[in-house]
Amino acid sequence: MVMQTDPIDDILAGKQLAIARMISRAERNDAGFREQLAALYAFTGKAHIVGVTGSPGSGKSSLVRALAQAARSQTAKINHSKDTHQKIGIVAIDPSSPFSGGAIMGDRIRMNDIANDEGVFIRSMATRGALGGLARAALDAVDVLDAAGYDLIFIETVGVGQDEVDIARAAHSVIVVSAPGMGDDVQTIKAGILEIADIHVVSKCDRPDANKTINELKSMLLLAMPDHSKWQPPVMPTSAQSGDGIHALLGQIDAHRKWLNETGEMTNRQTQIAESRILKRAEEMLRSRFTLNRNGFAATLIEKVAKRQMDPYAAAIKFFDEGEV
Amino acid sequence: MVMQTDPIDDILAGKQLAIARMISRAERNDAGFREQLAALYAFTGKAHIVGVTGSPGSGKSSLVRALAQAARSQTAKINHSKDTHQKIGIVAIDPSSPFSGGAIMGDRIRMNDIANDEGVFIRSMATRGALGGLARAALDAVDVLDAAGYDLIFIETVGVGQDEVDIARAAHSVIVVSAPGMGDDVQTIKAGILEIADIHVVSKCDRPDANKTINELKSMLLLAMPDHSKWQPPVMPTSAQSGDGIHALLGQIDAHRKWLNETGEMTNRQTQIAESRILKRAEEMLRSRFTLNRNGFAATLIEKVAKRQMDPYAAAIKFFDEGEV
């Protein structure tokens, strides 16, 4: 006989296996477990959530690893007790390969040294599902970690594509990472996300061309952000390799968290996150209801659009009207 | 007194100003012009649509420019008459900067030499809207060009993010571009799109490390595609600079088009495109209805989710039930 324990209780008690299982259920969007995710939601809202985004090769993963290590050692110094360490969660969105059948880990491998620290929970989520729903699943994973008592949760994405930007946006503090000396092509894909940064990080700051990137960012900010009553995004040089700037960056995350709370901006941000969460769920429901009816009443609409007897807009209106959406 | 002409007639007559204006209306999702887009839709279905995607820096834009030039000169050779040239449309999705207030053109600038050819219509669309709807607007632009008599339409996107992949997928032939010797980080973001390729292109094939990339792709294809009754994606080395492989690639696009028609696969693909078009429109309608009700009945849902009195999934269900969605 196997003792059955309640997964909700296990997660609230911080048991990592139960946490990992619930996140897998979120990824599969398993209908039977939505109620459990819903039950967990009531216990969320305690963690500080930090979105980390930037172009490929900007060193996001190394930065997050360094931040997690620094945050762990920092608390250790203050508390002199392992049990009262700040617990760190990391949810990393991985580009994935349909050929290897799994996420290409890349940077993730370098995280092994903190993977053995029980106070750090790391989860990679693959983009291979490709049916959308990734943002929703990633934010559900953050909920699970939040309910499980993780104090500081990093959510790491490549800052390209609407879904990826939406994930980063659904955080309390957003870090945008720029690396010095990257090609124009790579830099431009980053440009669209600069405006969502609460904190700018220039990674690999031990490189000689880092100052150029720092100055470029500062000039852009001067141009774009003249409102001094609002939060002024700082530009933080860091080096994950040497550790330079990592503690200062942790300090800035904390300063931003305090600013959010003191100005009441935290309430606005939570409203904005709630809005995005509902919409992401609704979009996923729309997609799955469409898929369910692909061979039902939607089949006629699809055929008519394919044959140019109806335009896509008219078909979408009919789908809303006729479907139980 | 200004003579009013009908924009639909002008577009069907191939007038570039009318085409450009209608595409701008599609970008703004201007309600008043949806009927005009719908009217144009009946005249679509003649063009062959080629999606071109690949990681940043893979040389997509140069490739598309070279293909457009080659296709133009090829038809010229056959017909010996400018009027019967094949007309080429290019819709390029641009990463954009919120600071510069417009698309960063980058590669696009190098297209100037074909920009003066009246048989080539180039349109850049920016991702800066960031409210979704980009895929929908880009595909509407393709419709406008199709109705206007463009024979071969390229739609070019950075192959990262669901929306971008969806755009590339909504084509009859999908080209995935890989460049030799790019960093791992940049390569991995490409991995998720390799499976959607009908034709693989290795760009910059004059580089000494191109053979390695070609062989890697071929090995992957051998591993993943054992079904010989289906289309076998070829691996085509090209150099936009020297022109090597460009005519051969045009030949492969034509071979794929013929294969689609001869096997009846074109019907399947058009069904799949129609499905995606309806869904993209429906998603956009969902988002705009949610936004419209943000201060109405949706406000209560948002507040409850922000305060952890309701979970996002329950709120999404309520939004569907209560809203006129």
XYZ file of C-alpha atoms in Angstrom:
650
model
C 0.000 0.000 0.000
C 1.287 3.431 -0.964
C 0.557 6.363 1.303
C -1.270 9.023 -0.671
C -0.333 12.527 0.290
C -2.125 15.626 -0.903
C -0.052 17.365 -3.596
C -1.279 20.775 -2.438
C -0.055 20.125 1.119
C 3.253 18.834 -0.239
C 3.767 21.916 -2.372
C 2.866 24.274 0.455
C 5.408 22.353 2.568
C 7.996 23.056 -0.156
C 8.531 19.450 -1.302
C 10.459 19.644 -4.560
C 9.069 16.484 -6.159
C 5.495 17.690 -5.683
C 6.489 21.106 -7.079
C 8.123 19.543 -10.150
C 5.086 17.354 -10.784
C 2.639 20.219 -10.547
C 4.705 22.274 -13.007
C 4.673 19.335 -15.433
C 0.906 19.265 -15.093
C 0.787 22.975 -15.872
C 2.895 22.348 -18.987
C 0.529 19.628 -20.184
C -2.433 21.862 -19.278
C -3.903 18.748 -17.724
C -7.580 19.472 -17.144
C -7.750 17.384 -13.960
C -5.148 19.518 -12.230
C -6.473 22.961 -12.997
C -8.413 22.843 -9.734
C -5.174 22.158 -7.867
C -3.409 25.053 -9.560
C -6.439 27.168 -8.657
C -6.221 26.049 -5.030
C -2.526 26.986 -4.956
C -3.235 30.421 -6.392
C -4.745 31.559 -3.095
C -1.327 31.052 -1.477
C 0.598 33.144 -3.997
C 1.536 36.811 -3.870
C 4.401 36.619 -1.389
C 7.328 36.168 -3.789
C 9.121 38.938 -5.622
C 9.126 38.011 -9.303
C 11.958 39.175 -11.532
C 11.742 38.854 -15.322
C 15.121 38.566 -17.060
C 15.211 38.995 -20.806
C 17.634 39.940 -23.548
C 18.869 38.844 -26.926
C 20.394 35.406 -27.521
C 23.991 35.311 -26.328
C 23.578 38.201 -23.907
C 24.420 35.942 -20.980
C 21.027 35.872 -19.248
C 21.441 32.371 -17.843
C 24.867 33.024 -16.367
C 23.564 36.244 -14.847
C 20.578 34.538 -13.248
C 22.838 31.801 -11.861
C 25.192 34.411 -10.401
C 22.254 36.326 -8.910
C 20.830 33.171 -7.353
C 24.210 32.281 -5.811
C 24.729 35.806 -4.529
C 21.239 35.995 -3.050
C 21.788 32.688 -1.281
C 25.148 33.694 0.188
C 23.865 37.148 1.120
C 21.077 35.745 3.259
C 23.490 33.247 4.750
C 25.673 36.127 5.973
C 22.710 37.853 7.569
C 21.022 34.877 9.178
C 23.936 32.548 10.012
C 21.483 29.683 9.563
C 20.804 27.573 6.531
C 17.073 27.268 7.217
C 16.373 30.956 7.039
C 18.093 31.424 3.680
C 16.118 33.188 1.041
C 14.764 30.535 -1.331
C 15.326 31.156 -5.027
C 13.221 29.870 -7.912
C 14.271 29.984 -11.562
C 11.933 29.354 -14.484
C 13.893 29.405 -17.767
C 12.214 29.330 -21.144
C 14.340 27.268 -23.497
C 14.346 27.342 -27.236
C 13.925 23.730 -28.202
C 14.720 21.373 -30.991
C 12.171 19.138 -32.640
C 15.009 16.829 -33.662
C 16.583 16.209 -30.284
C 13.097 15.890 -28.846
C 13.933 18.129 -25.933
C 15.226 21.451 -24.825
C 18.732 22.319 -25.919
C 20.237 23.141 -22.602
C 23.195 25.309 -23.617
C 23.748 27.760 -20.807
C 21.605 25.702 -18.496
C 24.409 23.156 -18.070
C 26.515 25.789 -16.378
C 23.909 25.955 -13.641
C 24.968 22.598 -12.183
C 26.822 24.157 -9.261
C 23.657 25.654 -7.830
C 21.507 22.722 -8.944
C 22.651 20.855 -5.812
C 21.539 23.668 -3.501
C 18.149 22.683 -2.100
C 17.239 26.317 -1.618
C 17.351 26.872 -5.382
C 14.738 25.342 -7.656
C 15.470 25.475 -11.407
C 12.982 24.554 -14.074
C 13.530 24.733 -17.823
C 10.460 24.912 -19.984
C 10.693 24.171 -23.695
C 9.113 26.233 -26.435
C 8.623 23.093 -28.520
C 4.918 22.813 -27.694
C 4.554 25.677 -30.178
C 0.772 25.741 -29.728
C 0.988 28.813 -27.609
C 0.187 28.465 -23.957
C 3.855 28.755 -23.047
C 3.403 32.088 -21.299
C 0.441 30.734 -19.403
C 2.319 27.563 -18.346
C 5.438 29.525 -17.322
C 3.380 31.859 -15.155
C 1.571 28.885 -13.607
C 5.025 27.506 -12.734
C 5.860 30.799 -11.024
C 2.600 30.456 -9.041
C 3.578 26.963 -7.891
C 6.992 28.218 -6.699
C 5.417 31.265 -5.061
C 2.921 29.098 -3.140
C 5.782 26.748 -2.186
C 7.545 29.563 -0.365
C 10.192 30.682 -2.844
C 11.017 34.283 -1.952
C 12.693 35.486 -5.116
C 11.673 33.986 -8.453
C 13.514 34.645 -11.708
C 11.772 34.039 -14.981
C 14.205 34.027 -17.877
C 13.244 34.365 -21.551
C 14.811 35.226 -24.879
C 13.354 38.664 -25.479
C 11.984 38.000 -28.924
C 8.393 37.312 -29.800
C 5.223 38.504 -28.179
C 4.779 35.530 -25.891
C 8.315 35.882 -24.555
C 7.901 39.602 -23.939
C 4.577 38.955 -22.203
C 6.283 36.500 -19.852
C 8.942 39.028 -18.880
C 6.275 41.687 -18.410
C 4.350 39.536 -15.946
C 7.031 40.220 -13.344
C 7.376 42.817 -10.598
C 10.837 43.843 -11.764
C 12.013 43.466 -15.341
C 15.737 43.188 -16.155
C 16.833 43.599 -19.771
C 20.336 42.276 -20.457
C 22.556 43.750 -23.175
C 25.943 42.332 -24.071
C 28.732 44.537 -25.433
C 29.868 44.169 -29.023
C 27.123 42.018 -30.442
C 26.211 42.211 -34.096
C 23.617 44.700 -35.292
C 21.190 41.971 -36.233
C 21.232 40.532 -32.769
C 21.060 43.941 -31.116
C 18.035 45.072 -33.087
C 15.886 42.164 -32.000
C 16.519 43.400 -28.492
C 15.457 46.967 -29.242
C 11.753 46.215 -28.943
C 12.132 45.176 -25.336
C 14.321 47.990 -23.990
C 11.253 49.973 -22.977
C 9.996 47.311 -20.589
C 13.181 47.411 -18.476
C 13.055 48.467 -14.828
C 16.766 47.706 -14.655
C 19.240 47.558 -17.527
C 22.156 45.185 -17.228
C 25.248 45.301 -19.397
C 26.725 41.826 -19.083
C 30.341 40.793 -19.683
C 31.444 44.195 -18.370
C 35.045 43.005 -18.154
C 35.172 43.347 -21.938
C 36.810 46.513 -23.278
C 33.793 47.479 -25.415
C 31.363 47.344 -22.458
C 31.620 51.093 -21.816
C 30.311 51.840 -25.286
C 27.186 49.769 -24.617
C 26.730 51.348 -21.185
C 26.960 54.845 -22.654
C 24.599 54.015 -25.509
C 21.980 52.745 -23.076
C 22.376 55.807 -20.847
C 21.962 58.150 -23.831
C 18.836 56.331 -24.929
C 17.374 56.547 -21.449
C 18.056 60.282 -21.233
C 16.219 60.698 -24.510
C 13.243 58.540 -23.663
C 12.591 58.951 -19.956
C 12.304 62.569 -18.934
C 9.697 61.942 -16.173
C 11.611 62.165 -12.902
C 8.584 61.332 -10.755
C 8.803 57.784 -12.036
C 11.314 55.022 -11.448
C 14.558 55.763 -13.276
C 15.903 52.524 -14.761
C 19.570 52.232 -13.755
C 22.222 50.769 -16.061
C 24.157 48.116 -14.153
C 27.445 46.675 -15.475
C 27.909 43.071 -14.391
C 30.242 40.172 -14.989
C 28.904 36.737 -14.145
C 32.462 35.442 -14.484
C 34.203 37.779 -12.031
C 31.100 38.450 -9.959
C 31.470 42.197 -10.497
C 28.236 44.120 -10.077
C 26.153 41.114 -9.026
C 25.580 42.267 -5.438
C 24.917 45.801 -6.656
C 22.303 44.404 -9.047
C 20.643 42.466 -6.229
C 20.551 45.772 -4.352
C 18.821 47.441 -7.287
C 16.218 44.666 -7.477
C 15.529 45.261 -3.806
C 15.409 49.031 -4.311
C 12.901 48.595 -7.128
C 10.768 46.290 -4.974
C 10.766 48.907 -2.199
C 9.916 51.673 -4.668
C 6.975 49.643 -5.987
C 5.626 49.146 -2.479
C 6.227 52.687 -1.236
C 4.657 54.434 -4.227
C 1.692 52.071 -4.507
C 2.943 51.165 -7.985
C 2.982 47.513 -6.853
C -0.833 47.524 -6.909
C -0.835 48.815 -10.485
C 1.657 46.207 -11.518
C -0.309 43.409 -9.898
C -3.436 44.582 -11.687
C -1.536 44.591 -14.958
C -0.189 41.075 -14.269
C -3.676 39.803 -13.347
C -5.023 41.237 -16.588
C -2.328 39.544 -18.641
C -2.881 36.237 -16.806
C -6.623 36.202 -17.528
C -6.073 37.133 -21.157
C -3.404 34.436 -21.676
C -5.775 31.839 -20.225
C -8.665 33.085 -22.344
C -6.504 32.965 -25.488
C -5.491 29.401 -24.714
C -9.148 28.460 -24.174
C -10.029 30.038 -27.514
C -7.324 28.041 -29.280
C -8.310 24.750 -27.689
C -12.011 25.292 -28.400
C -11.152 26.080 -32.000
C -9.064 22.904 -32.229
C -11.865 20.858 -30.661
C -14.306 22.131 -33.280
C -11.894 21.822 -36.192
C -13.866 18.871 -37.552
C -17.186 20.217 -36.292
C -18.785 23.536 -37.142
C -15.386 25.197 -37.675
C -14.650 22.835 -40.600
C -17.188 24.615 -42.816
C -15.675 28.008 -41.977
C -12.159 26.754 -42.741
C -13.245 25.284 -46.066
C -15.017 28.473 -47.119
C -11.987 30.622 -46.241
C -9.662 28.238 -48.106
C -11.910 28.477 -51.169
C -12.156 32.294 -50.936
C -15.918 32.111 -50.372
C -15.540 33.849 -47.024
C -12.817 36.113 -45.639
C -10.948 35.257 -42.406
C -12.522 38.147 -40.489
C -16.099 37.112 -41.328
C -15.215 33.546 -40.372
C -13.789 34.643 -37.015
C -17.010 36.541 -36.244
C -19.053 33.468 -37.165
C -16.818 31.334 -34.956
C -17.557 33.569 -31.971
C -21.276 33.681 -32.748
C -21.880 30.013 -33.463
C -19.317 28.478 -31.156
C -19.741 28.047 -27.449
C -16.764 30.296 -26.946
C -12.486 68.871 -57.122
C -10.561 65.639 -56.576
C -11.535 62.565 -58.518
C -12.381 59.774 -56.113
C -11.293 56.377 -57.293
C -12.268 53.122 -55.669
C -9.327 51.721 -53.671
C -10.367 48.146 -54.494
C -10.265 48.878 -58.238
C -6.904 50.614 -57.838
C -5.426 47.653 -55.964
C -6.769 45.144 -58.470
C -5.167 47.321 -61.150
C -1.867 47.009 -59.273
C -1.518 50.679 -58.268
C 1.262 50.812 -55.674
C -0.035 53.799 -53.710
C -3.420 52.139 -53.190
C -1.652 48.903 -52.172
C 0.555 50.723 -49.661
C -2.440 52.531 -48.176
C -4.477 49.360 -47.754
C -1.559 47.650 -46.002
C -1.297 50.599 -43.615
C -4.994 50.194 -42.884
C -4.421 46.511 -42.180
C -1.646 47.457 -39.754
C -3.912 49.878 -37.910
C -6.692 47.275 -37.986
C -8.899 50.133 -39.044
C -12.490 48.956 -38.600
C -13.783 50.908 -41.579
C -11.509 49.118 -43.991
C -12.128 45.543 -42.942
C -14.889 45.333 -45.538
C -12.423 46.409 -48.218
C -9.902 43.792 -47.139
C -12.754 41.284 -47.183
C -13.693 42.338 -50.713
C -10.066 41.885 -51.826
C -9.918 38.430 -50.296
C -12.123 37.021 -53.074
C -9.374 37.945 -55.568
C -6.581 36.156 -53.704
C -5.253 32.634 -54.139
C -3.236 33.150 -57.312
C 0.164 34.002 -55.814
C 2.727 31.518 -54.608
C 3.626 32.520 -51.060
C 7.101 31.769 -49.701
C 7.884 32.129 -46.002
C 11.552 32.890 -45.262
C 12.710 32.561 -41.697
C 15.909 31.994 -39.735
C 17.874 33.292 -36.802
C 19.048 36.911 -36.613
C 22.132 37.420 -38.752
C 21.458 34.459 -41.003
C 21.156 36.752 -44.004
C 17.445 36.354 -44.728
C 16.992 39.839 -46.140
C 19.943 39.616 -48.533
C 18.700 36.227 -49.677
C 15.187 37.503 -50.357
C 16.596 40.479 -52.267
C 18.776 38.162 -54.370
C 15.824 35.853 -55.022
C 13.637 38.765 -56.075
C 16.299 40.054 -58.476
C 16.909 36.594 -59.913
C 13.190 35.925 -60.359
C 12.800 39.247 -62.170
C 15.725 38.641 -64.548
C 14.654 35.036 -65.120
C 11.218 36.035 -66.350
C 12.788 38.758 -68.423
C 14.906 36.188 -70.241
C 11.880 34.059 -71.023
C 9.494 36.765 -72.087
C 11.749 39.433 -73.600
C 9.149 41.961 -72.494
C 9.051 44.020 -69.347
C 5.294 43.839 -68.971
C 5.138 40.095 -68.605
C 7.759 39.945 -65.880
C 6.828 37.968 -62.841
C 5.838 40.487 -60.138
C 7.495 40.012 -56.753
C 6.110 41.068 -53.363
C 8.138 41.179 -50.159
C 6.627 41.560 -46.693
C 9.395 41.826 -44.089
C 8.719 41.742 -40.366
C 11.090 44.120 -38.649
C 12.147 44.114 -35.055
C 11.534 47.654 -33.949
C 12.711 50.162 -31.427
C 10.416 52.085 -29.123
C 13.105 54.759 -28.868
C 13.595 55.512 -32.527
C 9.842 55.348 -32.972
C 10.131 53.198 -36.065
C 11.536 50.071 -37.545
C 15.305 49.701 -37.477
C 15.918 48.999 -41.078
C 19.269 47.210 -40.953
C 19.388 44.798 -43.845
C 16.454 46.501 -45.457
C 18.638 49.379 -46.602
C 20.556 47.021 -48.848
C 17.358 46.460 -50.787
C 17.514 49.883 -52.422
C 18.663 48.542 -55.780
C 15.448 46.605 -56.287
C 13.335 49.272 -54.598
C 13.346 51.194 -57.873
C 12.020 48.212 -59.824
C 8.269 48.727 -60.236
C 7.742 44.989 -60.483
C 8.963 44.539 -56.901
C 6.904 45.773 -53.962
C 8.656 45.799 -50.577
C 6.893 46.442 -47.303
C 8.468 46.415 -43.847
C 6.159 45.884 -40.913
C 7.312 46.722 -37.408
C 6.803 44.533 -34.376
C 6.485 47.636 -32.196
C 2.687 47.410 -31.938
C 3.410 44.606 -29.507
C -0.312 44.050 -28.907
C -0.283 40.968 -31.052
C -2.091 41.126 -34.337
C 1.203 41.304 -36.235
C 0.723 37.893 -37.830
C -2.796 38.845 -38.815
C -1.704 42.190 -40.301
C 1.237 40.632 -42.179
C -1.027 38.007 -43.732
C -3.553 40.692 -44.660
C -0.676 42.485 -46.438
C 0.064 39.299 -48.368
C -3.625 39.176 -49.363
C -3.454 42.739 -50.684
C -0.373 41.910 -52.796
C -1.936 38.656 -53.980
C -5.111 40.442 -55.095
C -2.960 43.122 -56.768
C -1.430 40.502 -59.047
C 1.942 39.797 -57.424
C 2.924 36.314 -58.571
C 5.550 35.391 -56.021
C 5.314 36.816 -52.497
C 8.042 36.465 -49.895
C 7.197 36.913 -46.256
C 10.319 37.285 -44.146
C 10.458 36.899 -40.351
C 12.963 36.305 -37.587
C 12.163 32.718 -36.682
C 11.727 33.277 -32.977
C 8.469 33.512 -31.122
C 5.155 31.894 -31.828
C 3.737 34.751 -33.856
C 6.777 34.843 -36.126
C 6.698 31.084 -36.668
C 2.963 31.272 -37.410
C 3.642 33.869 -40.097
C 6.229 31.674 -41.807
C 3.890 28.689 -41.570
C 1.100 30.538 -43.358
C 3.033 30.153 -46.625
C 2.924 27.561 -49.386
C 6.680 27.005 -49.252
C 8.747 27.600 -46.127
C 12.472 28.372 -46.377
C 14.576 28.172 -43.208
C 17.923 29.947 -43.498
C 20.978 28.828 -41.522
C 24.275 30.675 -41.582
C 27.582 28.885 -41.060
C 29.614 29.470 -37.933
C 27.121 31.306 -35.771
C 27.301 31.063 -31.994
C 25.470 28.295 -30.183
C 23.070 30.692 -28.553
C 21.954 32.078 -31.864
C 21.764 28.642 -33.461
C 19.595 27.165 -30.765
C 16.846 29.729 -31.161
C 16.659 28.521 -34.731
C 16.313 24.867 -33.760
C 12.609 25.116 -33.015
C 11.824 26.124 -36.584
C 13.909 23.595 -38.525
C 10.967 21.207 -38.683
C 8.754 23.640 -40.583
C 11.217 23.905 -43.507
C 10.231 22.763 -46.978
C 13.615 23.992 -48.172
C 16.747 24.508 -46.093
C 19.142 27.229 -47.140
C 22.710 27.549 -45.926
C 23.573 31.175 -46.583
C 27.053 32.678 -46.968
C 28.171 29.407 -48.606
C 31.395 31.056 -49.782
C 32.602 30.815 -46.199
C 34.943 27.898 -45.432
C 32.779 26.620 -42.550
C 29.633 26.364 -44.709
C 30.195 22.656 -45.468
C 30.003 21.817 -41.767
C 26.580 23.468 -41.508
C 25.374 21.780 -44.712
C 26.452 18.350 -43.424
C 24.896 18.949 -40.004
C 21.565 19.817 -41.606
C 21.708 16.790 -43.904
C 22.453 14.473 -40.971
C 19.547 15.895 -39.001
C 17.208 15.434 -41.950
C 18.269 11.808 -42.414
C 17.482 11.241 -38.755
C 14.141 12.995 -38.711
C 12.547 12.424 -42.100
C 12.458 8.780 -43.090
C 9.131 9.011 -44.998
C 10.088 8.969 -48.682
C 6.524 9.339 -49.899
C 6.601 12.921 -48.656
C 8.480 15.963 -49.862
C 12.178 15.674 -49.009
C 13.445 19.095 -47.916
C 16.621 19.828 -49.882
C 19.600 21.665 -48.373
C 20.576 24.510 -50.707
C 23.896 26.382 -50.323
C 23.567 30.002 -51.420
C 25.583 33.178 -51.470
C 23.646 36.397 -51.856
C 26.963 38.171 -52.509
C 28.250 36.006 -55.369
C 24.800 34.887 -56.490
C 25.779 31.220 -56.146
C 22.835 28.899 -55.671
C 20.176 31.595 -56.072
C 18.779 30.312 -59.375
C 18.944 26.741 -58.076
C 16.934 27.845 -55.038
C 14.331 29.496 -57.264
C 14.145 26.169 -59.085
C 13.513 24.349 -55.808
C 10.744 26.788 -54.876
C 9.141 26.024 -58.224
C 9.653 22.283 -57.754
C 7.989 22.461 -54.361
C 5.062 24.421 -55.800
C 4.615 21.785 -58.504
C 4.847 18.980 -55.941
C 2.145 20.646 -53.822
C -0.165 20.894 -56.827
C 0.511 17.419 -58.231
C 0.061 15.564 -54.956
C -2.978 17.534 -53.848
C -0.949 18.669 -50.839
C -1.702 22.273 -51.855
C -5.316 21.787 -50.753
C -4.161 20.567 -47.325
C -1.827 23.486 -46.997
C -4.496 25.980 -47.958
C -6.850 24.457 -45.392
C -4.122 24.765 -42.771
C -3.489 28.398 -43.745
C -7.221 29.205 -43.642
C -7.428 27.675 -40.184
C -4.527 29.739 -38.936
C -5.977 32.908 -40.501
C -9.348 32.487 -38.763
C -7.704 31.706 -35.449
C -5.363 34.724 -35.629
C -8.347 36.965 -36.325
C -10.368 35.393 -33.503
C -7.465 35.860 -31.079
C -7.180 39.493 -32.043
C -10.931 39.965 -31.533
C -10.672 38.338 -28.114
C -7.857 40.714 -27.109
C -9.645 43.804 -28.319
C -12.913 42.817 -26.629
C -11.013 42.212 -23.403
C -9.372 45.632 -23.694
C -12.722 47.268 -24.408
C -14.174 45.723 -21.243
C -11.128 46.393 -19.082
C -13.008 49.089 -17.208
C -16.335 47.303 -17.513
C -17.199 43.825 -16.298
C -13.611 42.635 -16.786
C -12.414 45.113 -14.129
C -13.982 43.055 -11.324
C -12.341 39.887 -12.607
C -8.944 41.588 -12.828
C -9.245 42.951 -9.296
C -10.239 39.574 -7.862
C -7.319 37.836 -9.567
C -4.891 40.519 -8.382
C -6.167 40.025 -4.816
C -5.979 36.216 -5.064
C -9.747 35.907 -4.560
C -10.084 34.179 -7.921
C -7.571 32.260 -10.036
C -6.796 33.295 -13.631
C -8.446 30.200 -15.103
C -11.758 30.775 -13.297
C -11.635 34.424 -14.385
C -11.066 33.459 -18.029
C -14.097 31.152 -17.928
C -16.192 33.944 -16.411
C -14.942 36.329 -19.095
C -16.182 33.951 -21.803
C -19.505 33.385 -20.046
C -20.316 36.970 -19.123
C -18.707 38.746 -22.019
C -20.193 39.074 -25.440
C -17.213 37.189 -26.768
